[in-house]
């Protein structure tokens, strides 16, 4: 047994600091320590600014929509009302979709689901600021990219149900979509792996003299992964045309963002050490998300290098259907989030412009409900996980390699025989 | 050509034929790698086709995957196989599964090259043979050449392969065959017919073993440097051994193995890696499952020890003729 040396009495005892959030269950949500700069107060550097000129923006918040829903300041992207209404519609659709799929999981129709409640602007606004052919390397909670890029809701549900219409042949956990045609790369359960892949894709685009750029998304907790640092190193070194988004929704399952280092600095400030451009953005402000993404995209497209964007938001729901947030944070913390609800804020902005009203909003919500209900009906006609799931035994052995080698062919025979023996 | 020149030639052929091919890794660009496998290629093809990478194996593999997803054919060098583990998750959880998890929508046609194996006084962090970790992964092909001709043909085949391929290069035989008699002078490849390497394009198929010595008494299954140890030991001991160079361990050429063992009735498996759960265990199990009624003796494994690779006692660790010879005799005695 190792002997423990006695502490020297003339020196203070060392102590370990373990960060704790501002409030725990039974307490009132306390976001008072979060500084919220006024909308419009952050300067907008020119797209070709030196990376260092963006670094003060890593410690503030790029905000466009003020408390009254008005678009103010230099980051106002001055979007056409038609586009604003479209973004609103897609954000509402994502919320309705999430709610129905959450319930479907509770009804036993699938094994798992993850909502993006409160984070709808992060993906939907970014999708519109990118070009359709730009490549996305998302993590979970970016289903808004698919919705905004026109992926059929029924295909998303088929994937969630692992049913006979599942484009991924029943192999992926629900919400781990993939759609090459819409530039949405397959989601991995191992966190941060998509980040260096996004950089590699962007490097390849630059090697080939293409004009397409890549964007990656990661959560605040996953910034602690080695792949995060690998990705930002490579992106900076090779001046890769990539946008690296950190969705800081304050929680990695039950660990708050302080456990990933948020007490020490901002996540956007990670850009400073790597010498790349960085922005910290109000993630519940669709116009700010759009403006920052557009700025970063123009920069990448002009060979001016990568941008790291921290999207400051709040995960209003649990991590997933397997999580109970009442065990680690105050009830209704999401409702107390000082940056508000992204859908309400965009709606109020449109109302203020005279381009929207409560009646039209109610109609939009009903339309979204009907569309999602119809998609669910179609998807469930193809089966759910517990009833008519993806079940073609031969496909179990396909796509491991381009061709099926002898050992997999033998195992396929075994699987067929076992099914036959079970009378199937 | 020696093996380094052959591998360089494979890169040269493929970089010249296919604009999608790029090569990168730590020191792989301007200088051409610490073993000089990519020497001269940056000058010839430009620094966006052949370039140096940061010291971050996870980043090298992860960005190579991204390049392959784009449509390039990246050849990524990991400076020593011992350093591959920071990139392990990207290989195991990503490269090996992307085709499967996307139902064939995406694939990752990439090659990861890395010098592996001992016998160079590299100590415990420059001598390892990690092939079994990768053989255990679904979706990864693992190729290990034993001579310059195969090295070039297999590397070209790997670059043209639609699946991710790990290409382990036995660095002890980069410059000449090594038979495990460490106290004797080494013969350079220049005096070996397997060093006659054509200049242009040719392939050696992945998944096909070679019978490098025909025999009737016992089958020796080997790859990389160990092929030379097997050949030398059989000759010195005067044993009528059939030596099979596996060349690829996944997918394995089971037909050639089965045919040989059913003929000889005896089998010795030889590799440098540690014994427990090494690839020899898989080979031994396969032979037992498929050839049991033809076997005259138990299958024997001759391997490295289950310790890290030591620096000063390298030749005690190395599974050379001193360990293989007695094993062959013991198998033949039964």
XYZ file of C-alpha atoms in Angstrom:
758
model
C 0.000 0.000 0.000
C 1.269 3.446 -0.904
C 1.989 5.566 2.127
C 0.349 8.963 2.157
C 2.783 11.755 2.980
C 1.624 14.085 5.669
C 0.601 17.554 4.603
C 3.031 20.234 5.618
C 1.309 22.276 8.268
C 2.662 25.568 7.008
C 1.045 25.156 3.569
C -2.657 25.418 2.729
C -4.501 22.231 1.850
C -5.359 21.990 -1.805
C -8.992 21.613 -2.780
C -10.664 20.494 -5.980
C -13.177 22.761 -7.633
C -16.184 21.006 -9.146
C -18.476 23.475 -10.933
C -22.145 23.636 -9.949
C -25.020 25.308 -11.800
C -26.773 28.328 -10.330
C -29.867 26.378 -9.305
C -30.867 22.774 -8.595
C -34.297 21.055 -8.262
C -36.543 22.748 -5.725
C -34.882 26.103 -6.310
C -35.972 28.866 -8.645
C -34.220 29.029 -11.990
C -31.493 31.658 -11.669
C -30.070 33.111 -14.849
C -29.156 36.436 -13.255
C -25.439 35.839 -13.734
C -25.805 35.767 -17.505
C -24.970 39.136 -19.022
C -27.383 39.943 -21.850
C -26.089 42.775 -24.007
C -28.669 44.908 -25.780
C -29.798 43.815 -29.233
C -27.883 45.667 -31.905
C -24.951 46.484 -29.627
C -22.423 44.096 -31.185
C -20.490 45.581 -34.096
C -20.463 43.770 -37.435
C -16.942 43.541 -38.863
C -16.535 43.401 -42.621
C -16.529 39.860 -44.007
C -12.835 40.172 -44.819
C -11.836 41.376 -41.345
C -8.787 39.825 -39.739
C -9.769 36.927 -37.474
C -8.429 38.835 -34.476
C -10.861 41.672 -35.172
C -13.739 39.272 -34.484
C -12.403 38.144 -31.135
C -14.173 40.807 -29.031
C -17.364 39.288 -30.477
C -16.518 36.041 -28.697
C -17.338 37.679 -25.357
C -20.598 39.419 -26.199
C -23.735 38.270 -28.016
C -24.693 39.068 -31.578
C -28.383 39.958 -31.207
C -30.777 41.453 -33.737
C -34.290 41.183 -32.249
C -34.871 43.474 -29.279
C -37.351 43.006 -26.414
C -40.145 44.376 -28.591
C -39.382 42.144 -31.552
C -37.791 44.889 -33.633
C -34.714 44.136 -35.751
C -31.968 46.531 -34.741
C -28.268 47.127 -35.260
C -25.609 46.270 -37.826
C -26.326 42.541 -37.916
C -29.942 42.981 -39.103
C -29.995 40.801 -42.249
C -33.050 42.723 -43.531
C -34.784 39.589 -44.744
C -37.759 39.517 -47.035
C -41.009 38.878 -45.084
C -41.642 35.854 -47.274
C -38.442 34.231 -46.006
C -39.266 35.213 -42.421
C -42.677 33.545 -42.734
C -41.069 30.463 -44.228
C -38.599 30.210 -41.352
C -41.430 30.634 -38.878
C -43.418 27.892 -40.579
C -40.469 25.497 -40.493
C -39.708 26.227 -36.849
C -43.347 25.609 -35.934
C -43.296 22.390 -37.976
C -40.213 21.166 -36.113
C -41.896 21.870 -32.775
C -45.107 20.080 -33.733
C -43.130 17.184 -35.209
C -41.093 16.882 -32.010
C -44.182 16.850 -29.854
C -45.869 14.082 -31.851
C -42.759 11.931 -32.022
C -42.173 12.414 -28.310
C -45.672 11.095 -27.704
C -45.122 8.264 -30.195
C -42.145 7.161 -28.118
C -44.244 7.279 -24.956
C -46.848 5.139 -26.773
C -44.183 2.508 -27.466
C -44.050 3.092 -31.209
C -40.325 3.765 -31.134
C -37.470 3.373 -28.690
C -36.143 6.884 -28.360
C -36.587 10.514 -29.300
C -34.827 13.848 -28.820
C -36.684 17.158 -28.994
C -35.149 20.450 -30.028
C -37.582 22.543 -28.009
C -36.221 26.071 -27.689
C -33.482 25.483 -30.252
C -35.524 25.537 -33.443
C -33.889 28.722 -34.746
C -30.392 27.237 -34.568
C -30.933 24.839 -37.457
C -33.727 26.462 -39.452
C -32.134 29.918 -39.724
C -28.724 28.410 -40.536
C -30.256 26.285 -43.301
C -31.493 29.420 -45.046
C -28.222 31.285 -44.629
C -26.348 28.425 -46.343
C -26.682 27.497 -50.010
C -28.681 24.362 -50.753
C -25.579 22.540 -52.027
C -23.462 23.337 -48.977
C -22.742 20.278 -46.862
C -24.021 19.867 -43.311
C -22.422 17.683 -40.627
C -24.998 17.931 -37.841
C -25.322 16.429 -34.422
C -28.758 15.629 -32.996
C -31.328 18.440 -32.549
C -30.664 19.839 -36.028
C -33.727 18.224 -37.585
C -34.628 21.778 -38.649
C -31.986 21.489 -41.374
C -33.916 18.615 -42.933
C -37.262 20.341 -42.576
C -35.890 23.551 -44.114
C -34.281 21.637 -46.961
C -37.558 19.954 -47.821
C -36.926 16.410 -46.613
C -40.323 14.677 -46.368
C -41.645 14.421 -42.819
C -42.818 10.904 -43.545
C -39.255 9.814 -44.386
C -38.064 11.267 -41.067
C -40.768 9.344 -39.258
C -39.995 6.136 -41.129
C -36.448 6.470 -39.819
C -37.712 7.082 -36.282
C -39.975 4.035 -36.478
C -37.307 1.818 -38.147
C -40.189 0.628 -40.291
C -40.321 -0.830 -43.770
C -39.943 2.633 -45.295
C -36.834 3.469 -43.265
C -34.221 4.712 -45.720
C -31.536 3.478 -43.311
C -32.885 -0.097 -43.232
C -33.573 -0.130 -39.507
C -29.913 0.309 -38.579
C -29.800 3.690 -36.897
C -31.147 4.933 -33.605
C -34.194 7.186 -34.127
C -33.307 10.814 -35.064
C -29.969 9.722 -36.535
C -31.037 10.699 -40.030
C -28.967 10.755 -43.209
C -29.858 12.331 -46.528
C -27.119 12.720 -49.051
C -29.334 14.428 -51.620
C -29.974 17.304 -49.217
C -26.420 17.507 -47.925
C -27.241 16.145 -44.488
C -24.539 13.775 -43.278
C -25.434 10.779 -41.145
C -25.521 11.483 -37.408
C -23.136 9.540 -35.191
C -23.814 8.640 -31.583
C -20.129 9.106 -30.758
C -19.886 12.788 -30.036
C -17.813 15.252 -32.046
C -16.750 12.740 -34.694
C -18.529 14.750 -37.399
C -16.459 17.839 -36.646
C -13.137 16.790 -38.248
C -15.166 15.124 -41.000
C -16.795 18.476 -41.799
C -13.344 20.046 -41.934
C -12.061 17.253 -44.189
C -15.018 17.702 -46.535
C -14.328 21.434 -46.666
C -10.624 20.811 -47.281
C -11.533 18.483 -50.144
C -13.798 21.122 -51.640
C -10.894 23.577 -51.498
C -8.449 21.024 -52.938
C -10.758 20.546 -55.913
C -11.409 24.264 -56.422
C -15.125 23.743 -55.750
C -17.320 26.598 -54.445
C -19.269 24.611 -51.846
C -18.577 24.983 -48.154
C -19.269 22.758 -45.153
C -20.863 23.399 -41.786
C -20.622 21.287 -38.645
C -22.612 21.366 -35.395
C -21.583 20.169 -31.962
C -23.010 20.553 -28.448
C -21.350 22.491 -25.635
C -20.488 19.302 -23.740
C -18.854 17.692 -26.763
C -16.353 20.550 -27.089
C -14.358 18.623 -24.490
C -13.815 15.786 -26.996
C -10.446 15.514 -28.705
C -12.175 15.595 -32.080
C -13.335 19.150 -31.394
C -9.748 20.303 -30.980
C -8.566 18.207 -33.926
C -11.192 19.819 -36.108
C -10.473 23.408 -35.131
C -6.720 22.825 -35.486
C -7.097 21.437 -39.006
C -9.682 24.077 -39.981
C -7.361 26.862 -38.919
C -4.143 25.374 -40.294
C -5.567 24.769 -43.778
C -7.904 27.798 -43.809
C -10.734 25.365 -44.529
C -14.028 26.762 -45.870
C -16.080 25.541 -42.955
C -18.436 26.931 -40.320
C -18.012 25.250 -36.949
C -21.131 25.728 -34.819
C -21.228 25.068 -31.092
C -24.794 24.793 -29.873
C -24.443 25.880 -26.260
C -27.801 24.762 -24.893
C -26.393 24.725 -21.341
C -26.799 21.008 -20.704
C -25.048 17.765 -21.720
C -27.599 15.309 -20.324
C -27.424 16.251 -16.616
C -24.034 18.002 -16.659
C -24.303 21.770 -17.025
C -22.059 23.706 -19.387
C -19.655 24.557 -16.546
C -18.469 20.961 -16.632
C -17.316 21.621 -20.213
C -15.513 24.789 -19.163
C -18.195 27.492 -19.415
C -17.262 29.025 -16.045
C -13.843 29.902 -17.383
C -14.595 31.496 -20.729
C -17.128 31.395 -23.528
C -17.206 28.582 -26.053
C -16.797 31.122 -28.849
C -13.504 32.143 -27.273
C -12.124 28.735 -28.202
C -11.596 30.417 -31.604
C -9.037 32.815 -30.176
C -6.441 30.208 -29.275
C -6.648 28.737 -32.751
C -6.466 32.121 -34.473
C -9.725 31.766 -36.367
C -12.772 34.030 -36.505
C -15.281 33.595 -33.697
C -18.790 34.856 -32.990
C -21.085 34.414 -30.019
C -24.699 34.582 -31.078
C -28.123 34.672 -29.446
C -29.331 31.246 -30.572
C -32.968 32.061 -29.845
C -32.889 34.943 -32.307
C -33.483 33.556 -35.793
C -32.290 36.766 -37.439
C -29.025 36.761 -35.491
C -28.408 33.100 -36.334
C -29.114 33.827 -39.990
C -26.894 36.918 -40.060
C -23.941 35.270 -38.342
C -24.151 32.148 -40.514
C -24.383 34.264 -43.655
C -21.357 36.301 -42.582
C -19.339 33.158 -41.872
C -20.470 31.533 -45.127
C -19.413 34.526 -47.194
C -16.085 34.512 -45.420
C -15.557 30.794 -46.082
C -16.643 31.151 -49.696
C -14.076 33.916 -50.179
C -11.162 31.770 -48.954
C -10.985 33.778 -45.745
C -11.153 30.705 -43.571
C -13.295 29.067 -40.920
C -15.533 30.675 -38.325
C -16.407 29.226 -34.951
C -19.929 30.241 -33.907
C -21.280 29.699 -30.404
C -25.077 29.635 -30.490
C -26.178 30.605 -26.999
C -29.493 28.889 -26.301
C -31.296 26.652 -23.830
C -32.390 23.030 -23.997
C -35.936 23.524 -22.750
C -36.726 19.793 -22.726
C -34.873 16.822 -21.325
C -31.866 15.464 -23.177
C -34.008 12.699 -24.664
C -36.995 10.523 -23.874
C -34.643 8.547 -21.615
C -33.876 11.578 -19.453
C -35.689 13.183 -16.497
C -34.450 16.771 -16.144
C -36.434 17.318 -12.941
C -33.720 15.283 -11.233
C -30.979 17.841 -11.814
C -32.405 21.293 -12.575
C -35.320 23.505 -11.504
C -38.709 22.824 -12.982
C -39.684 25.133 -15.841
C -36.130 26.384 -16.256
C -36.707 26.620 -20.008
C -39.583 29.053 -19.554
C -37.350 31.301 -17.447
C -34.575 31.477 -20.042
C -33.875 35.189 -20.419
C -33.492 35.054 -24.203
C -37.063 33.891 -24.634
C -38.613 31.450 -27.066
C -37.298 31.554 -30.641
C -40.698 30.986 -32.248
C -42.437 33.640 -30.162
C -39.679 36.141 -30.905
C -39.798 35.596 -34.662
C -43.588 35.702 -34.607
C -43.590 39.023 -32.711
C -41.091 40.440 -35.180
C -43.351 39.558 -38.109
C -46.390 40.945 -36.294
C -44.479 44.177 -35.658
C -43.678 44.406 -39.350
C -47.374 44.098 -40.138
C -46.645 40.831 -41.946
C -48.322 38.441 -39.489
C -51.073 38.229 -36.908
C -52.485 35.850 -34.301
C -55.100 34.511 -36.678
C -52.571 33.577 -39.315
C -50.320 32.089 -36.650
C -53.148 29.902 -35.376
C -53.820 28.774 -38.930
C -50.108 28.009 -39.392
C -50.063 25.884 -36.237
C -53.147 23.999 -37.394
C -51.613 23.494 -40.818
C -48.436 22.126 -39.231
C -50.468 19.836 -36.981
C -52.379 18.514 -39.988
C -49.222 17.961 -42.035
C -47.494 16.126 -39.201
C -50.617 14.084 -38.424
C -50.917 13.067 -42.073
C -47.228 12.122 -42.249
C -47.586 10.071 -39.085
C -50.558 8.223 -40.549
C -48.555 7.392 -43.668
C -45.487 6.357 -41.686
C -47.429 4.152 -39.306
C -49.037 2.412 -42.270
C -45.510 1.153 -42.977
C -45.171 -0.054 -39.387
C -43.548 1.033 -36.166
C -40.673 -0.418 -34.192
C -42.929 -2.733 -32.251
C -45.132 -3.619 -35.159
C -43.771 -4.292 -38.632
C -40.302 -2.939 -38.234
C -37.600 -3.201 -40.856
C -37.177 -6.904 -41.184
C -35.270 -8.038 -44.266
C -32.696 -10.410 -42.778
C -30.414 -10.354 -45.820
C -29.863 -6.613 -45.467
C -28.361 -7.199 -42.023
C -25.229 -8.358 -43.833
C -25.167 -5.783 -46.624
C -23.215 -2.530 -46.690
C -20.569 -3.704 -44.224
C -18.321 -3.770 -47.291
C -19.148 -2.862 -50.886
C -19.338 -6.624 -51.572
C -20.326 -9.378 -49.147
C -17.184 -11.402 -48.227
C -17.295 -15.131 -47.444
C -17.505 -14.794 -43.683
C -20.541 -12.509 -43.863
C -22.134 -14.723 -46.498
C -21.760 -17.675 -44.117
C -23.247 -15.686 -41.250
C -26.142 -14.657 -43.523
C -26.852 -18.339 -44.186
C -26.815 -18.971 -40.460
C -29.274 -16.123 -39.820
C -31.609 -17.391 -42.545
C -31.487 -20.897 -41.065
C -32.207 -19.602 -37.562
C -35.254 -17.742 -38.830
C -36.451 -20.813 -40.659
C -36.041 -22.868 -37.510
C -38.151 -20.307 -35.669
C -40.828 -20.799 -38.311
C -40.418 -17.363 -39.904
C 13.065 -1.432 -55.743
C 13.032 -1.809 -52.015
C 9.668 -1.688 -50.268
C 9.848 2.051 -49.629
C 10.518 2.725 -53.303
C 7.714 0.370 -54.298
C 5.256 2.140 -52.012
C 6.434 5.483 -53.318
C 5.883 4.202 -56.835
C 2.333 3.108 -55.957
C 1.559 6.609 -54.715
C 3.160 8.110 -57.800
C 1.132 5.911 -60.155
C -2.151 6.686 -58.428
C -1.548 10.403 -57.911
C -0.742 10.576 -61.622
C -3.748 8.538 -62.754
C -6.486 9.889 -60.529
C -6.892 13.520 -59.498
C -9.063 12.415 -56.582
C -6.065 10.813 -54.847
C -4.383 12.889 -52.149
C -1.741 11.839 -49.622
C -1.055 13.423 -46.273
C 0.246 12.763 -42.794
C 2.762 13.956 -40.240
C 5.932 14.969 -42.146
C 4.522 13.284 -45.276
C 4.606 16.408 -47.473
C 7.771 18.430 -48.011
C 10.136 15.893 -46.469
C 8.286 12.798 -47.649
C 7.731 11.096 -44.313
C 10.191 9.804 -41.737
C 10.643 6.629 -43.788
C 10.535 8.655 -47.041
C 7.605 6.705 -48.538
C 6.105 9.904 -49.989
C 9.446 11.540 -50.862
C 9.401 13.742 -53.937
C 5.653 13.508 -54.421
C 4.789 16.982 -53.144
C 7.258 18.492 -55.560
C 5.696 16.513 -58.412
C 1.988 16.877 -57.591
C 1.825 20.074 -55.581
C 1.234 20.791 -51.953
C -2.554 20.476 -52.077
C -2.248 16.846 -53.233
C 0.575 15.776 -50.895
C 0.925 17.645 -47.627
C 2.013 17.684 -43.994
C -0.570 17.232 -41.246
C -0.739 18.424 -37.654
C 0.254 15.857 -35.025
C -3.296 14.706 -34.345
C -4.089 11.213 -35.555
C -7.796 11.627 -34.791
C -7.729 14.716 -36.969
C -5.821 12.967 -39.748
C -8.295 10.084 -39.873
C -11.356 12.300 -39.306
C -10.457 14.756 -42.049
C -9.545 11.890 -44.377
C -13.049 10.507 -43.829
C -14.493 13.924 -44.688
C -12.380 14.040 -47.848
C -13.571 10.571 -48.833
C -17.187 11.617 -48.221
C -16.592 14.506 -50.593
C -15.339 12.127 -53.277
C -11.573 12.207 -52.890
C -9.465 9.090 -52.294
C -7.244 10.087 -49.394
C -4.167 8.089 -48.420
C -3.400 9.082 -44.847
C -0.098 8.170 -43.225
C 0.073 7.463 -39.499
C 3.765 7.831 -38.741
C 3.993 4.678 -36.604
C 1.197 2.171 -36.020
C 1.740 2.720 -32.303
C 0.303 6.232 -32.785
C -2.906 5.082 -34.419
C -4.909 4.872 -31.208
C -5.874 8.570 -30.966
C -7.538 7.944 -34.344
C -9.093 4.668 -33.242
C -12.641 5.957 -32.752
C -12.658 7.611 -36.155
C -11.583 4.308 -37.720
C -13.734 1.992 -35.637
C -16.943 3.947 -35.092
C -16.875 6.062 -38.233
C -14.881 4.800 -41.236
C -15.879 1.199 -40.637
C -19.578 1.921 -40.256
C -20.544 4.837 -42.467
C -21.546 2.650 -45.412
C -23.617 0.461 -43.117
C -25.274 3.132 -41.027
C -26.313 5.067 -44.146
C -27.561 1.946 -45.956
C -24.946 2.442 -48.654
C -25.752 6.105 -49.231
C -22.214 7.148 -48.280
C -18.952 5.241 -48.471
C -15.421 5.951 -47.320
C -12.870 4.958 -49.968
C -9.738 5.763 -48.004
C -6.427 4.160 -47.090
C -4.621 4.527 -43.785
C -0.971 3.530 -44.151
C 1.251 2.897 -41.199
C 4.620 1.262 -40.500
C 4.240 -1.450 -37.868
C 6.135 -4.226 -36.144
C 9.381 -4.684 -34.296
C 12.977 -5.619 -34.878
C 14.237 -2.051 -35.187
C 15.045 -1.286 -31.537
C 12.025 0.960 -31.385
C 11.105 0.201 -27.794
C 7.557 -0.192 -26.643
C 6.105 2.751 -28.631
C 7.638 2.121 -32.070
C 7.330 -1.649 -32.414
C 3.739 -2.694 -31.927
C 1.605 -4.828 -34.195
C -1.977 -3.647 -33.642
C -3.627 -5.496 -36.531
C -5.937 -7.600 -34.356
C -7.759 -4.496 -33.077
C -8.688 -3.624 -36.629
C -9.477 -7.170 -37.705
C -12.111 -7.137 -34.967
C -13.875 -4.142 -36.550
C -16.682 -4.673 -39.014
C -16.197 -2.733 -42.214
C -12.402 -2.330 -42.264
C -10.048 -4.226 -44.560
C -6.565 -4.882 -43.223
C -3.677 -5.482 -45.616
C -0.066 -6.346 -44.743
C 2.500 -6.907 -47.529
C 5.720 -8.866 -47.150
C 7.726 -7.824 -50.208
C 8.092 -4.859 -52.594
C 6.114 -6.363 -55.484
C 3.116 -7.095 -53.282
C 3.472 -3.805 -51.432
C 3.039 -1.771 -54.589
C 0.282 -3.943 -56.062
C -1.638 -4.141 -52.810
C -1.369 -0.410 -52.128
C -2.726 0.403 -55.587
C -5.550 -2.084 -55.006
C -6.215 -0.484 -51.612
C -6.426 3.006 -53.099
C -8.834 1.717 -55.759
C -10.912 -0.205 -53.211
C -14.332 1.264 -52.365
C -13.939 0.416 -48.655
C -11.626 1.832 -45.970
C -8.358 -0.088 -45.930
C -5.723 -0.202 -43.217
C -2.364 -0.817 -44.811
C 0.257 -1.912 -42.299
C 3.819 -1.842 -43.592
C 6.352 -4.104 -41.843
C 9.067 -1.515 -41.351
C 11.723 -4.090 -40.474
C 11.665 -5.205 -44.111
C 11.381 -1.786 -45.764
C 14.990 -2.109 -46.935
C 15.468 -5.840 -47.184
C 14.020 -9.185 -46.104
C 14.702 -10.096 -42.491
C 14.705 -13.717 -41.471
C 14.926 -13.221 -37.723
C 18.597 -14.204 -37.496
C 19.461 -10.845 -35.973
C 23.148 -11.668 -35.598
C 23.670 -12.291 -39.305
C 24.125 -9.661 -42.059
C 20.919 -8.564 -43.760
C 20.458 -9.004 -47.491
C 19.041 -5.954 -49.289
C 16.000 -6.250 -51.561
C 18.327 -5.585 -54.504
C 19.334 -9.252 -54.387
C 15.812 -10.644 -54.119
C 13.576 -11.443 -57.120
C 10.488 -10.134 -55.274
C 12.079 -6.713 -55.529
C 11.550 -6.676 -59.269
C 8.770 -4.160 -59.345
C 7.208 -2.902 -62.585
C 7.170 0.863 -63.069
C 3.502 1.354 -63.985
C 0.095 0.308 -62.756
C -0.674 -3.217 -61.554
C -2.615 -4.621 -58.641
C -2.296 -7.526 -56.246
C -5.832 -8.476 -55.199
C -6.956 -7.746 -51.653
C -8.221 -10.855 -49.889
C -5.953 -13.309 -51.703
C -3.141 -15.127 -49.911
C 0.040 -16.428 -51.569
C 1.626 -19.843 -51.095
C 5.237 -18.671 -50.912
C 6.736 -22.115 -50.196
C 5.093 -25.396 -50.983
C 5.398 -28.246 -48.529
C 3.698 -31.379 -47.257
C 4.538 -31.626 -43.555
C 3.058 -28.531 -41.897
C 1.335 -25.267 -42.859
C 2.726 -22.008 -41.486
C 0.349 -19.039 -41.606
C 2.222 -15.724 -41.516
C 2.244 -12.155 -42.793
C 4.646 -9.241 -42.964
C 8.146 -9.786 -41.576
C 7.123 -13.183 -40.222
C 6.846 -14.621 -43.731
C 10.629 -14.320 -43.977
C 11.123 -15.836 -40.541
C 8.962 -18.793 -41.592
C 10.832 -19.330 -44.837
C 14.242 -19.136 -43.178
C 13.312 -21.410 -40.294
C 11.866 -24.064 -42.596
C 15.059 -24.002 -44.675
C 17.461 -24.037 -41.734
C 15.588 -26.761 -39.871
C 15.053 -28.764 -43.032
C 11.298 -28.935 -42.511
C 8.967 -29.529 -45.439
C 6.708 -26.635 -44.452
C 4.136 -24.948 -46.640
C 4.332 -21.218 -45.927
C 1.313 -19.064 -46.631
C 1.661 -15.302 -46.782
C -1.833 -14.100 -45.885
C -1.266 -10.592 -47.370
C -4.756 -9.580 -46.182
C -6.154 -10.575 -42.812
C -9.634 -9.120 -43.450
C -11.100 -10.372 -45.695
C -9.134 -13.550 -45.174
C -8.396 -16.055 -47.938
C -9.912 -18.973 -46.094
C -9.870 -21.205 -49.169
C -6.087 -21.216 -49.480
C -5.678 -21.839 -45.735
C -8.154 -24.714 -45.691
C -6.681 -26.352 -48.733
C -3.183 -26.242 -47.312
C -4.007 -27.456 -43.791
C -6.156 -30.298 -45.120
C -3.138 -31.334 -47.172
C -0.482 -31.076 -44.460
C -2.621 -31.950 -41.421
C -0.624 -29.594 -39.227
C -0.653 -25.853 -38.688
C 1.487 -23.252 -36.957
C 0.341 -19.656 -36.780
C 3.074 -17.020 -36.581
C 2.814 -13.313 -35.809
C 4.707 -10.564 -34.012
C 1.791 -9.213 -31.994
C 1.077 -10.211 -28.422
C -0.537 -13.610 -28.091
C -3.761 -13.147 -26.131
C -6.642 -12.314 -28.470
C -4.131 -11.728 -31.245
C -5.079 -12.499 -34.832
C -3.422 -15.896 -34.368
C -6.277 -16.837 -32.051
C -8.726 -16.209 -34.871
C -6.620 -18.189 -37.338
C -6.242 -21.049 -34.906
C -9.999 -21.140 -34.250
C -10.836 -21.062 -37.955
C -8.435 -23.916 -38.719
C -9.840 -25.933 -35.839
C -13.430 -25.305 -36.962
C -12.803 -26.132 -40.587
C -10.009 -28.681 -40.621
C -10.403 -30.542 -37.331
C -10.786 -33.996 -38.841
C -7.689 -33.459 -40.972
C -5.480 -32.322 -38.114
C -2.734 -34.623 -36.840
C -1.730 -32.254 -34.036
C -3.120 -29.233 -32.195
C -2.726 -25.882 -33.931
C 0.135 -23.973 -32.338
C 0.597 -20.214 -32.045
C 4.053 -18.637 -32.180
C 3.765 -14.988 -31.221
C 5.189 -12.098 -29.256
C 4.728 -12.191 -25.506
C 1.859 -10.545 -23.618
C 4.065 -7.702 -22.496
C 4.822 -4.353 -24.073
C 7.699 -4.531 -26.552
C 10.973 -4.105 -24.608
C 13.904 -2.094 -25.905
C 16.944 -3.873 -24.539
C 15.536 -7.408 -24.727
C 14.066 -7.017 -28.180
C 15.493 -10.299 -29.476
C 14.038 -12.199 -26.549
C 10.629 -10.797 -27.436
C 10.863 -11.161 -31.213
C 9.258 -14.397 -32.462
C 12.196 -15.469 -34.605
C 13.528 -18.865 -35.672
C 14.536 -19.640 -32.086
C 10.839 -19.796 -31.173
C 9.394 -21.017 -34.455
C 11.885 -23.878 -34.971
C 11.013 -25.783 -31.777
C 7.296 -25.143 -32.365
C 7.476 -26.681 -35.832
C 9.353 -29.689 -34.490
C 6.854 -30.141 -31.676
C 3.906 -30.056 -34.074
C 5.605 -32.591 -36.310
C 6.340 -34.919 -33.373
C 2.654 -35.529 -32.576
